[in-house]
Coordinates of C-alpha atoms and ligand atoms in Angstrom, one line a residue:
Chain A
M5 CA 204.0 165.1 175.3
T6 CA 200.0 165.2 174.4
T7 CA 197.5 165.8 177.3
A8 CA 193.5 165.9 176.3
L9 CA 190.6 168.3 177.3
P10 CA 188.6 167.1 178.9
T11 CA 184.7 166.4 177.4
T12 CA 181.6 168.6 178.3
A13 CA 180.0 165.7 179.7
G14 CA 183.1 165.1 182.4
G15 CA 183.3 162.0 180.6
P16 CA 186.8 160.6 180.1
P17 CA 188.6 162.4 177.4
A18 CA 189.1 161.9 174.0
V19 CA 190.9 163.8 171.5
P20 CA 194.7 164.1 172.1
S21 CA 195.6 168.1 171.8
P22 CA 199.2 168.9 171.4
G23 CA 201.0 171.2 174.0
D24 CA 199.6 173.0 176.2
R25 CA 195.4 172.8 176.8
A26 CA 194.2 175.7 174.7
P27 CA 191.7 177.6 176.5
R28 CA 188.0 177.2 175.2
P29 CA 186.5 180.0 172.9
A30 CA 183.8 181.5 173.4
A31 CA 180.5 180.8 171.5
G32 CA 179.0 183.6 169.4
P33 CA 175.1 184.3 169.2
L34 CA 174.7 182.1 165.7
D35 CA 176.8 179.3 167.6
S36 CA 173.7 179.6 169.9
L37 CA 171.4 179.4 167.2
V38 CA 173.1 176.5 165.4
A39 CA 173.1 174.9 168.9
A40 CA 169.4 175.4 169.2
V41 CA 168.0 175.0 165.7
P42 CA 170.2 171.6 164.1
A43 CA 168.2 172.2 160.9
L44 CA 170.5 175.2 160.8
R45 CA 173.8 172.8 160.3
E46 CA 172.2 171.0 157.4
F47 CA 171.7 174.3 155.5
G48 CA 175.3 175.4 156.7
Y49 CA 177.1 172.6 154.5
W50 CA 175.0 173.5 151.6
M51 CA 176.4 176.8 151.7
R52 CA 179.4 176.0 152.3
R53 CA 179.6 174.1 149.2
Y54 CA 177.6 176.6 147.6
R55 CA 180.0 179.4 148.0
R56 CA 182.7 177.5 145.8
V57 CA 180.2 177.6 142.7
W58 CA 177.8 180.8 143.5
R59 CA 179.7 183.1 141.0
G60 CA 178.7 181.1 138.3
S61 CA 175.4 180.5 139.4
V62 CA 174.4 184.0 139.8
V63 CA 175.9 184.7 136.1
I64 CA 173.5 182.0 134.6
S65 CA 170.6 183.1 136.4
V66 CA 171.2 186.4 135.0
V67 CA 172.3 185.8 131.3
N68 CA 169.3 183.1 131.3
P69 CA 166.5 185.4 131.3
L70 CA 168.5 188.1 129.5
L71 CA 168.9 185.3 126.7
F72 CA 164.9 184.1 126.7
L73 CA 163.6 187.9 127.0
T74 CA 165.5 189.3 124.4
A75 CA 165.1 186.2 121.9
L76 CA 161.0 185.7 122.6
G77 CA 159.8 188.9 124.3
A78 CA 161.4 191.8 122.2
G79 CA 162.4 189.5 119.4
L80 CA 159.1 187.0 118.7
G81 CA 157.2 189.3 120.6
K82 CA 157.3 192.0 118.4
L83 CA 155.2 189.6 116.1
V84 CA 152.9 188.7 118.0
D85 CA 151.8 191.9 119.2
A86 CA 152.1 193.4 115.0
H87 CA 148.7 190.5 115.0
H88 CA 147.1 192.1 117.9
S89 CA 146.6 189.4 119.3
G90 CA 143.4 189.3 121.0
H91 CA 144.2 186.5 123.6
L92 CA 146.6 188.2 125.3
A93 CA 143.3 190.9 126.5
G94 CA 146.0 193.8 125.0
T95 CA 149.3 192.6 127.1
P96 CA 152.9 193.3 125.2
Y97 CA 153.5 189.9 124.4
L98 CA 157.0 190.4 126.7
H99 CA 154.6 191.4 129.5
F100 CA 152.8 188.1 129.0
L101 CA 156.1 186.1 128.4
A102 CA 158.0 187.1 131.3
P103 CA 156.4 186.0 134.6
G104 CA 155.6 182.6 133.1
L105 CA 159.2 181.8 132.2
L106 CA 159.8 183.4 135.4
A107 CA 157.6 180.8 137.1
A108 CA 158.8 177.8 134.8
S109 CA 162.2 178.3 135.9
A110 CA 161.2 178.4 139.5
M111 CA 159.5 174.5 138.3
Q112 CA 163.1 174.1 137.2
N113 CA 165.3 175.4 140.2
G114 CA 162.8 173.2 142.6
F115 CA 163.6 170.3 140.2
V116 CA 167.2 170.6 139.6
E117 CA 167.9 171.3 143.5
G118 CA 165.2 169.1 144.6
A119 CA 166.1 166.2 142.7
F120 CA 169.8 165.2 141.7
P121 CA 171.3 166.8 145.0
V122 CA 168.8 164.3 147.1
F123 CA 169.6 161.9 145.4
Q124 CA 173.8 162.1 145.5
S125 CA 173.6 162.6 149.4
A126 CA 171.5 159.9 150.1
R127 CA 173.8 157.2 148.6
A128 CA 175.4 155.2 150.6
R129 CA 178.8 157.3 150.7
G130 CA 176.5 160.8 150.3
N131 CA 176.2 163.3 152.5
Y132 CA 173.1 162.4 154.6
P133 CA 174.3 158.9 156.0
A134 CA 177.3 161.1 157.2
A135 CA 175.1 163.8 158.8
A136 CA 172.5 160.8 160.3
A137 CA 175.3 159.6 162.3
T138 CA 176.0 162.5 164.4
P139 CA 172.8 163.9 166.7
M140 CA 171.3 165.4 163.4
R141 CA 167.6 163.7 163.2
P142 CA 166.4 162.9 159.7
G143 CA 164.0 165.6 159.9
D144 CA 166.4 168.1 160.4
I145 CA 168.7 166.8 157.4
L146 CA 165.8 167.1 155.4
A147 CA 164.6 170.8 157.0
G148 CA 168.2 172.3 156.2
H149 CA 168.4 170.9 152.8
L150 CA 165.3 172.6 152.0
L151 CA 165.9 175.5 153.6
F152 CA 169.1 175.6 150.9
V153 CA 166.4 174.6 147.9
A154 CA 164.4 177.4 149.0
F155 CA 167.3 180.2 149.3
R156 CA 168.4 178.8 145.9
I157 CA 164.6 179.3 144.2
L158 CA 164.4 182.5 146.1
L159 CA 167.9 183.7 144.8
S160 CA 167.5 182.7 140.9
G161 CA 163.8 184.1 141.2
A162 CA 165.4 187.9 142.5
L163 CA 168.0 187.8 140.0
F164 CA 165.4 186.8 136.6
L165 CA 163.0 189.4 138.6
A166 CA 165.8 192.1 138.4
V167 CA 165.9 191.2 134.7
V168 CA 162.2 191.4 134.2
A169 CA 162.3 194.7 135.9
A170 CA 165.2 195.9 133.6
F171 CA 163.0 195.1 130.6
G172 CA 160.4 197.4 132.2
V173 CA 157.7 194.6 132.9
V174 CA 157.5 195.4 136.4
G175 CA 158.3 197.8 139.1
P176 CA 159.8 197.5 142.0
L177 CA 157.3 196.7 144.3
R178 CA 155.5 194.7 141.9
A179 CA 158.8 192.4 141.8
L180 CA 159.3 192.3 145.4
L181 CA 155.8 190.8 145.7
T182 CA 156.4 188.5 142.8
A183 CA 159.1 186.7 145.1
G184 CA 156.2 185.1 147.0
P185 CA 154.8 183.4 144.4
V186 CA 158.2 182.1 142.4
L187 CA 159.3 180.3 145.8
L188 CA 156.1 179.0 146.2
T189 CA 156.5 177.6 142.8
G190 CA 159.7 175.9 143.4
L191 CA 158.8 174.8 146.6
A192 CA 155.9 173.3 144.8
F193 CA 158.2 170.7 142.5
A194 CA 161.2 170.9 145.5
A195 CA 159.3 168.9 148.5
P196 CA 157.5 166.2 146.8
L197 CA 161.0 165.5 144.3
M198 CA 163.0 165.4 147.5
A199 CA 159.7 162.9 149.0
W200 CA 161.0 160.8 145.9
A201 CA 164.9 161.4 144.7
V202 CA 165.5 159.9 148.9
T203 CA 163.9 156.3 147.4
V204 CA 165.5 156.6 144.0
D205 CA 168.4 154.0 143.4
R206 CA 169.6 154.8 140.1
Q207 CA 170.4 158.5 138.4
S208 CA 168.2 157.8 135.3
R209 CA 165.0 157.7 136.7
L210 CA 165.7 161.5 137.7
N211 CA 166.8 162.4 133.9
G212 CA 163.6 160.4 133.0
L213 CA 161.4 162.5 135.0
Y214 CA 162.5 165.9 133.7
R215 CA 162.4 164.2 130.5
F216 CA 158.9 163.2 130.3
L217 CA 157.1 165.5 132.9
V218 CA 159.2 169.2 133.5
M219 CA 159.6 169.5 129.9
P220 CA 155.9 168.8 128.9
L221 CA 155.1 171.0 131.5
Y222 CA 157.0 173.6 130.8
M223 CA 155.6 173.8 127.0
F224 CA 152.2 173.6 127.8
S225 CA 151.4 175.4 130.9
G226 CA 150.5 179.0 130.1
T227 CA 154.1 179.7 130.0
F228 CA 154.3 180.5 126.1
F229 CA 151.1 180.9 125.4
P230 CA 147.7 181.0 127.2
I231 CA 146.0 177.7 127.8
G232 CA 142.7 179.2 126.0
Q233 CA 144.9 177.9 122.8
L234 CA 145.0 174.7 123.3
P235 CA 142.4 172.0 121.8
S236 CA 139.3 172.1 124.6
W237 CA 140.0 168.9 125.9
A238 CA 143.7 169.3 126.8
R239 CA 143.0 172.7 129.0
P240 CA 141.2 171.2 132.3
I241 CA 144.6 168.9 132.0
A242 CA 146.5 172.0 131.6
E243 CA 144.6 173.7 134.4
C244 CA 145.6 170.6 136.7
S245 CA 149.3 171.3 136.4
P246 CA 150.8 172.8 139.1
L247 CA 152.9 174.8 137.1
Y248 CA 149.8 175.8 135.2
Q249 CA 149.0 176.8 139.2
G250 CA 152.1 178.6 139.7
V251 CA 152.2 180.4 136.4
A252 CA 149.0 182.6 136.9
L253 CA 149.5 183.1 140.4
T254 CA 153.2 184.7 139.4
R255 CA 152.0 186.2 136.1
G256 CA 148.6 187.4 137.8
T257 CA 151.0 189.5 140.6
A258 CA 153.3 190.7 139.1
L259 CA 150.9 191.6 136.0
G260 CA 148.8 192.9 138.9
T261 CA 145.5 191.4 136.9
V262 CA 145.2 188.5 139.6
H263 CA 141.3 188.0 140.9
P264 CA 141.7 187.6 145.4
G265 CA 139.3 184.0 145.0
A266 CA 141.6 182.8 142.0
A267 CA 144.5 183.2 143.7
T268 CA 143.6 182.2 146.8
V269 CA 142.7 178.8 144.8
H270 CA 146.3 179.0 143.0
I271 CA 148.0 179.2 146.7
V272 CA 146.1 176.5 148.6
Y273 CA 146.8 174.4 145.1
L274 CA 150.3 174.8 145.9
L275 CA 150.8 175.0 149.5
V276 CA 149.4 171.4 149.7
L277 CA 152.0 170.2 147.3
V278 CA 154.7 171.8 149.8
A279 CA 152.8 170.3 153.0
A280 CA 152.3 166.8 151.1
G281 CA 155.6 166.9 149.9
T282 CA 157.5 167.5 153.0
V283 CA 155.3 165.3 155.0
C284 CA 156.3 162.4 152.6
A285 CA 160.3 163.4 152.4
C286 CA 160.2 163.4 156.1
R287 CA 158.9 159.9 156.2
G288 CA 161.3 159.1 153.4
Y289 CA 164.5 160.6 154.4
T290 CA 163.4 158.7 157.9
R291 CA 163.2 155.1 156.0
R292 CA 166.3 156.0 153.8
L293 CA 168.8 156.9 156.8
H294 CA 167.4 155.0 159.6
R295 CA 167.1 151.2 158.2
Chain B
M11 CA 185.1 158.3 188.6
T12 CA 182.4 156.6 186.4
Q13 CA 179.3 158.1 186.0
G14 CA 176.8 154.5 186.7
G15 CA 179.4 152.7 188.5
A16 CA 181.4 150.0 186.9
A17 CA 178.9 147.6 187.4
A18 CA 176.2 149.3 184.7
P19 CA 177.1 148.2 181.6
L20 CA 178.0 150.9 179.2
I21 CA 176.2 149.3 176.0
E22 CA 173.8 145.9 176.3
A23 CA 171.8 143.4 173.8
A24 CA 170.1 141.0 174.6
G25 CA 167.9 138.9 171.7
L26 CA 169.1 141.6 169.7
R27 CA 167.9 141.2 166.1
K28 CA 168.0 142.7 162.8
V29 CA 165.7 141.4 160.1
H30 CA 166.5 143.7 156.6
A31 CA 163.7 144.2 154.6
P32 CA 163.7 142.1 151.1
R33 CA 164.4 144.6 148.0
G34 CA 162.5 144.0 145.1
Q35 CA 160.9 140.5 145.8
G36 CA 163.0 137.8 147.7
A37 CA 162.7 136.3 151.6
P38 CA 163.7 139.2 154.2
T39 CA 167.3 138.8 155.7
E40 CA 168.2 137.8 159.0
A41 CA 171.5 139.4 159.6
V42 CA 171.7 139.9 163.1
A43 CA 169.3 136.8 164.8
G44 CA 169.8 137.1 168.5
I45 CA 172.3 138.0 170.3
D46 CA 173.7 139.0 173.8
F47 CA 176.8 140.9 175.1
R48 CA 177.4 143.7 177.1
V49 CA 180.7 145.8 177.0
R50 CA 181.8 148.1 180.1
R51 CA 183.3 151.5 180.2
G52 CA 187.0 151.6 178.8
E53 CA 187.1 147.8 176.8
A54 CA 187.9 147.6 173.9
F55 CA 185.7 144.8 172.0
G56 CA 185.7 142.7 168.7
F57 CA 182.9 141.6 166.8
L58 CA 185.3 139.0 164.5
G59 CA 183.4 137.2 161.7
P60 CA 183.5 136.5 158.0
N61 CA 181.5 138.5 154.9
G62 CA 177.9 138.9 155.7
A63 CA 178.4 137.8 159.8
G64 CA 176.5 141.0 160.9
K65 CA 178.9 143.1 162.0
S66 CA 178.4 145.8 160.4
T67 CA 174.4 145.6 161.0
T68 CA 175.1 145.5 164.7
M69 CA 177.6 148.4 164.6
R70 CA 175.0 150.4 162.9
M71 CA 171.9 149.2 165.5
I72 CA 174.6 150.6 168.5
A73 CA 175.5 153.7 166.7
A74 CA 171.6 154.8 166.6
V75 CA 171.2 154.8 162.9
S76 CA 169.4 151.2 162.4
P77 CA 166.3 150.2 164.4
V78 CA 166.5 147.2 165.9
S79 CA 164.2 144.0 164.4
G80 CA 163.7 142.6 167.8
G81 CA 165.5 142.3 171.6
T82 CA 166.6 145.2 173.6
L83 CA 169.7 147.5 173.2
R84 CA 170.7 149.9 175.5
V85 CA 173.4 152.2 174.6
L86 CA 175.0 154.4 177.4
G87 CA 171.6 153.5 179.5
M88 CA 169.5 154.5 176.9
D89 CA 167.7 152.9 174.1
P90 CA 168.4 154.0 171.1
A91 CA 165.0 154.0 169.3
V92 CA 164.0 156.9 172.0
Q93 CA 167.2 159.0 172.6
G94 CA 169.2 158.1 169.3
A95 CA 170.2 161.7 168.8
E96 CA 171.3 161.8 172.6
I97 CA 173.2 158.4 172.2
R98 CA 174.8 159.5 168.7
A99 CA 176.2 163.1 170.5
R100 CA 178.5 160.9 172.8
L101 CA 180.0 158.5 170.3
G102 CA 182.1 158.6 167.5
S103 CA 181.4 156.7 164.3
V104 CA 183.8 155.2 161.5
P105 CA 181.1 153.4 159.0
Q106 CA 182.7 150.8 156.7
D107 CA 182.5 153.1 153.6
D108 CA 184.0 156.5 154.2
T109 CA 181.2 159.3 153.9
L110 CA 183.4 162.2 153.4
D111 CA 182.4 164.6 151.2
T112 CA 185.2 164.5 148.2
E113 CA 184.3 168.1 146.3
L114 CA 185.3 169.8 150.0
T115 CA 188.8 170.2 151.5
V116 CA 190.2 167.6 154.3
R117 CA 189.7 170.4 157.0
E118 CA 186.7 171.5 155.4
N119 CA 184.9 168.0 156.2
L120 CA 186.2 168.1 159.7
L121 CA 184.8 171.5 159.7
V122 CA 181.2 170.7 158.7
Y123 CA 181.2 167.5 160.7
G124 CA 181.4 169.0 164.2
R125 CA 178.8 171.7 163.6
Y126 CA 176.5 169.0 163.3
F127 CA 177.4 168.3 166.6
G128 CA 176.2 171.7 167.6
L129 CA 179.7 172.7 168.4
P130 CA 180.6 176.5 168.1
R131 CA 182.6 177.2 165.3
A132 CA 185.7 178.3 167.0
V133 CA 185.8 175.1 168.9
V134 CA 185.5 172.8 165.6
R135 CA 188.1 175.2 164.4
E136 CA 190.5 174.4 167.2
R137 CA 189.6 170.7 167.2
A138 CA 190.4 170.1 163.9
L139 CA 194.1 171.5 163.7
R140 CA 194.1 168.8 166.5
L141 CA 193.1 166.2 164.5
L142 CA 194.4 167.3 161.3
E143 CA 197.8 166.0 163.2
F144 CA 196.6 163.3 165.0
A145 CA 195.3 161.8 161.1
R146 CA 199.4 163.6 159.8
L147 CA 197.2 165.0 157.2
E148 CA 198.4 168.6 158.0
D149 CA 200.1 169.1 154.9
K150 CA 196.8 168.4 152.9
A151 CA 194.8 170.2 155.1
D152 CA 193.3 172.6 152.2
E153 CA 193.1 169.9 149.3
Q154 CA 190.1 168.5 148.1
V155 CA 189.2 164.8 149.8
E156 CA 189.0 163.7 145.7
A157 CA 193.0 164.2 145.6
L158 CA 193.5 161.9 148.9
S159 CA 194.3 157.9 148.6
G160 CA 192.2 155.4 150.5
G161 CA 194.4 155.0 152.9
M162 CA 194.3 158.9 153.7
R163 CA 190.3 159.0 153.6
R164 CA 190.3 156.5 156.1
R165 CA 192.7 158.0 158.4
L166 CA 190.6 161.2 157.7
T167 CA 187.2 159.4 158.4
I168 CA 188.5 158.1 162.2
A169 CA 189.9 161.8 162.8
R170 CA 186.7 162.4 162.3
S171 CA 184.8 160.5 164.0
L172 CA 187.0 162.0 167.2
V173 CA 185.6 165.7 166.3
N174 CA 183.0 165.2 169.4
E175 CA 185.3 163.6 172.1
P176 CA 182.8 160.6 172.0
E177 CA 183.1 158.0 175.1
I178 CA 182.4 155.3 173.0
L179 CA 184.0 154.8 168.9
L180 CA 182.1 152.4 166.9
L181 CA 185.0 151.5 164.9
D182 CA 184.2 149.3 161.6
E183 CA 187.1 147.8 159.6
P184 CA 189.4 151.2 160.9
T185 CA 192.5 149.3 159.2
T186 CA 191.3 148.2 155.8
G187 CA 193.4 149.8 152.8
L188 CA 195.9 151.0 154.9
D189 CA 199.2 150.5 154.8
P190 CA 201.1 148.4 157.5
Q191 CA 203.3 151.3 159.0
A192 CA 199.4 153.7 158.7
R193 CA 198.1 150.6 160.8
H194 CA 200.7 150.5 163.3
L195 CA 200.7 154.3 164.0
L196 CA 196.2 153.9 164.2
W197 CA 196.8 151.0 166.9
E198 CA 199.1 153.0 168.8
R199 CA 196.2 156.4 168.2
L200 CA 193.6 153.5 169.7
F201 CA 195.5 151.8 172.4
R202 CA 196.1 155.6 173.8
L203 CA 192.3 157.0 173.0
K204 CA 191.9 153.7 175.3
Q205 CA 194.2 154.8 178.1
Q206 CA 191.9 158.0 178.4
G207 CA 189.3 155.9 178.8
V208 CA 187.3 155.8 175.7
T209 CA 185.4 152.9 175.0
L210 CA 186.1 151.0 171.3
L211 CA 184.2 148.9 169.9
L212 CA 185.5 147.7 166.7
T213 CA 185.2 144.9 163.5
T214 CA 187.7 143.4 162.0
H215 CA 189.4 140.8 159.6
Y216 CA 192.5 141.1 160.9
M217 CA 193.7 138.7 163.7
D218 CA 196.6 140.6 165.0
E219 CA 194.6 143.6 164.9
A220 CA 192.2 142.1 167.4
E221 CA 195.2 140.7 169.4
Q222 CA 196.8 143.6 169.6
L223 CA 193.5 145.6 170.9
C224 CA 190.9 143.8 172.1
D225 CA 190.3 143.3 175.5
R226 CA 187.5 140.7 174.6
I227 CA 185.8 139.3 171.4
V228 CA 183.0 137.9 170.4
V229 CA 183.1 136.0 167.4
M230 CA 180.3 135.8 164.8
D231 CA 178.7 134.2 162.0
Q232 CA 175.5 133.8 159.9
G233 CA 174.1 136.7 162.7
R234 CA 175.4 135.1 165.7
I235 CA 177.9 135.0 168.5
V236 CA 179.6 131.5 168.4
A237 CA 182.3 132.6 171.0
E238 CA 183.3 135.0 173.6
G239 CA 186.3 135.9 175.0
S240 CA 190.0 137.1 175.4
P241 CA 191.5 136.3 172.4
A242 CA 193.7 134.5 174.8
E243 CA 190.9 132.6 176.1
L244 CA 189.8 131.6 173.0
I245 CA 193.1 130.4 171.9
T246 CA 193.2 128.3 174.6
R247 CA 189.4 127.2 174.6
H248 CA 188.9 126.3 171.2
C249 CA 191.9 125.2 169.8
T250 CA 195.1 123.5 170.9
R251 CA 198.5 125.2 171.3
E252 CA 200.3 124.8 168.3
V253 CA 199.2 124.3 164.6
L254 CA 200.9 122.3 161.8
E255 CA 200.8 123.3 158.3
L256 CA 201.3 121.0 155.6
R257 CA 201.1 121.2 151.8
F258 CA 201.1 118.5 149.5
A259 CA 201.0 118.3 145.8
A260 CA 196.8 119.1 145.3
D261 CA 196.0 115.7 144.1
E262 CA 197.6 113.9 146.7
Q263 CA 195.5 116.4 149.9
A264 CA 192.9 114.8 150.3
G265 CA 193.9 111.4 150.4
H266 CA 196.5 112.5 152.9
A267 CA 194.0 114.1 155.2
Q268 CA 191.7 110.9 155.3
R269 CA 194.5 109.0 156.2
L270 CA 195.7 111.5 159.0
V271 CA 192.3 111.7 160.6
A272 CA 192.2 108.2 160.6
A273 CA 195.3 108.0 162.8
G274 CA 193.7 110.6 165.1
E275 CA 194.9 113.5 164.2
R276 CA 192.6 117.0 164.2
V277 CA 192.9 118.1 160.8
E278 CA 191.0 121.0 158.8
A279 CA 191.4 121.2 154.8
L280 CA 191.7 124.2 153.3
P281 CA 192.2 124.1 149.6
D282 CA 195.8 124.8 149.9
R283 CA 197.2 123.3 152.7
L284 CA 196.3 121.1 155.9
L285 CA 195.9 122.2 159.2
V286 CA 196.7 119.9 162.0
Y287 CA 196.0 121.0 165.7
A288 CA 198.5 119.6 168.7
D289 CA 199.5 120.7 171.3
D290 CA 203.3 119.4 170.3
G291 CA 203.5 120.5 166.6
E292 CA 207.1 118.7 166.1
S293 CA 205.7 115.5 167.6
A294 CA 202.4 115.5 165.1
L295 CA 205.0 116.5 162.2
A296 CA 206.8 112.7 163.5
A297 CA 203.4 111.3 163.5
V298 CA 202.6 112.7 160.0
H299 CA 206.1 111.1 158.7
A300 CA 205.1 107.9 160.3
T301 CA 201.9 107.3 158.1
G302 CA 204.2 107.7 155.3
A303 CA 203.2 111.2 153.9
Q304 CA 205.9 113.2 152.1
P305 CA 204.4 117.0 153.0
L306 CA 206.2 119.3 150.1
T307 CA 206.2 121.7 153.0
A308 CA 205.9 121.8 156.9
L309 CA 205.7 124.2 159.3
V310 CA 204.9 124.5 162.8
R311 CA 203.2 127.7 164.5
R312 CA 201.3 128.9 167.5
A313 CA 197.6 128.8 167.2
G314 CA 196.1 132.0 166.5
L315 CA 192.4 133.7 166.1
E316 CA 191.9 132.2 162.7
D317 CA 192.2 128.7 163.7
V318 CA 189.7 129.1 166.5
F319 CA 187.3 130.9 163.4
L320 CA 188.5 127.6 161.6
I321 CA 187.1 125.1 163.9
L322 CA 184.0 127.0 165.4
T323 CA 183.1 128.0 161.9
G324 CA 184.6 125.8 159.5
R325 CA 185.5 128.6 157.4
T326 CA 188.2 131.0 156.8
L327 CA 187.8 134.4 157.9
V328 CA 189.5 136.3 154.9
D329 CA 188.1 135.2 151.8
Ligands
ATP1 N1 170.6 148.0 153.5 C1 170.3 146.2 153.6 N2 169.4 145.7 152.9 C2 169.2 144.3 152.7 N3 170.7 143.3 153.5 C3 170.9 144.1 153.9 C4 171.6 145.5 154.2 N4 172.7 145.8 154.9 C5 173.3 144.1 155.3 N5 172.5 143.4 154.8 C6 172.4 142.1 154.9 O1 172.6 141.7 155.7 C7 173.8 140.6 156.1 C8 175.2 141.1 157.5 O2 175.4 141.9 156.5 P1 176.7 143.3 157.4 O3 177.0 144.3 156.1 O4 176.2 143.1 159.1 O5 178.1 141.9 157.3 P2 179.3 142.0 157.7 O6 179.7 141.1 159.0 O7 179.4 143.7 158.5 O8 180.4 141.5 156.6 P3 181.5 142.4 155.8 O9 182.7 141.5 156.7 O10 181.3 141.9 154.2 O11 181.6 144.1 156.2 C9 174.2 140.6 154.8 O12 173.7 139.2 154.8 C10 173.8 141.4 153.9 O13 173.6 141.4 152.7
MG2 MG1 181.1 144.8 157.3

C-alpha cells in the first residue's frame, strides 16, 4: 500500500510514496545556499541546459578567434604593417585588432545570450512561466538568468583571451585584467536586451535588431580600424556607441595604453547601461510574468 | 488538527475582478467581473464554464501569478499581492498550457522544478522517483520531453505540480488530451490526494469529471458566477429529473420546437436536436407524439450538469 510523507509545515501530506517511508536525506551546504538565494535556482537551470552543449560551445569559442586572428591579424595585418600605418601609432595590426574583436565578440555573446533565450523562455509554454508558478519572483528569475549570461560572456571571453595570449599579444596578467572590460561590455548589451526581449512577441524582431544594430556596430566601432578613419561627421556618433566604449576599454586594458580618466568614462558609461538595463528588465519581467 | 480551524476558508474571494489590458488598441477585457466564493480545506471545488468564461484567469489569480484588478482575494489567509511567493510555495499548479522544458528529460523536469522551491537536491531526487511512478512514466524517465505524447506530458505536468507536497492543488483542465484510461487513473489519484487532505481546485469542460471529483461547483459565464452548489443540488435546483432528446430531419426541427413550447413543454433547441425537460421523460414523449410529431430518434436520460449549464446560459459547454 502507499503511504505519504508529511509536509514540513505540518499541513496535509500530498505526494503518495511507495513502500516504506524513506528517511529524509540531509541537506548539504550548497542546498542551504540555493535555499537562501532563489536566483541560484534559475542559474542552476541554465547550467543544466548548458551541460548538454558545453563541448560544442567551447570549441566554437576557441576556433572562432583562431580563424579571425590568423586571417585578419596575421594575414591582413602583414599588409597593413608593411604600409607603416601611422594611424595605429606603431602598434602591430594584430595587437590592435585582437582586443577589438574580443570586445565585439563579447557584444555578440551578450546579444545571443540575452535576446533569443529570453524571448523563448518568456513565451506561454516557456521556462519563465514555469518558474513563476513557484516561489521564484520575477526579479529572482531575471537575476539567475543574468548571472548565467555573465558566466557565458566570461567563459567565451576567457577562451578568446587564451587564444590572444597564444598569439603573443598579451601576457597572462594583462589577459586576466582584460576579463573585466570584456564582461562589462557583454553585460552592457545583454541587460538592456533582456529588458526588451522579454516584451517581444515575434522572433523576427530579434533578427531584425541583430542585422540593423549589431552588424553596423561591429563594423564601425573601432573594431577593425581606428574611428579616426571615419568621416568627421560620423566620428562623434561612433564614439557614443556602447561597443566603441567597450572596445576602447578592452583595448586600452589589454595593451596597457588606457588613460585612467578615459577608462573611468568608459566604465561609467557601460555600468550605466548595465544598471538601466537591469532595472528596466526587472519591471519588464514582472509585467510579463505576473499579468 | 487543521490550522486556523475549520471556520477560516482556505481561499476566499469577494468581488474579485480581473481586467486584461488591451493588446494594441481596443477595449480592455473584463475577464472576471466580480465573483465571490469560499473554498474550505480538504474540499474539491470546480469551475465550470464555456471558453472565455474566466476560469483560467481566476485560477491564475489564486496561483498568485496574476495581480487582481479589484475586490479582495485571500489564499491560505494571505494576500497574493503581498505574500505571493509564500502562497506559491504551498500551492501546486497545473496550468492549462504545459510549461515543460522539452529539451530536458522527464526526470530533469522534475528535478529543476523541485529546485525552484528551494528543496535540497537529495529530497528532490527522491521525490522525483515517486512522482515518476505516480505519472507512470518510469520507462520514460531519461527520455527528452520532446519525445512524449501530449497525454504523457500532461501527466508529467500534474506530477511536477506535486513536487512541493502542496496543500492546495490548482488544476486547469487537467485531463484535456488524456485518453479515457489515463483520465480514470488520474481521477483515482486526485481522489486519493483529496483523501489525504489536499484541497483541489479544478476547471473542466467535462461534466463527468466535475460530477466525479467535485464536492462543490461554480458555473461561470462571461466572467460571472451564475450558479453554485454540489452537482446534485445544481441539477435539482435548475433542472428536471429527466431529459428527452429528440432528433428530427434538419428542416423540421424549428417547427416542432415551436409546437412543443406551445404545448407547455420546457424545450432547449440545439443545432442537431431538441431537449425536452420533464420529470417523467416517458410521459413527455407521449405528449410529443400527441402533437403529431414523428421524431427520427427519441431518448430519455437522466439530467446532468450540461443541462444545468444549458438552461443557465443558453449554451452548450463543449462547443
Ligand atoms: N493575457 C491576456 N490578455 C488579454 N486578454 C486575456 C488574457 N488572458 C485571457 N484573456 C481574455 O479573458 C477572457 C477569459 O479568458 P480565460 O482564459 O480566463 O477563459 P477560460 O474560462 O479559461 O476559457 P477556456 O475554457 O477557453 O480555457 C477571454 O475573453 C480572454 O480572451
Ligand atoms: Mg482556460
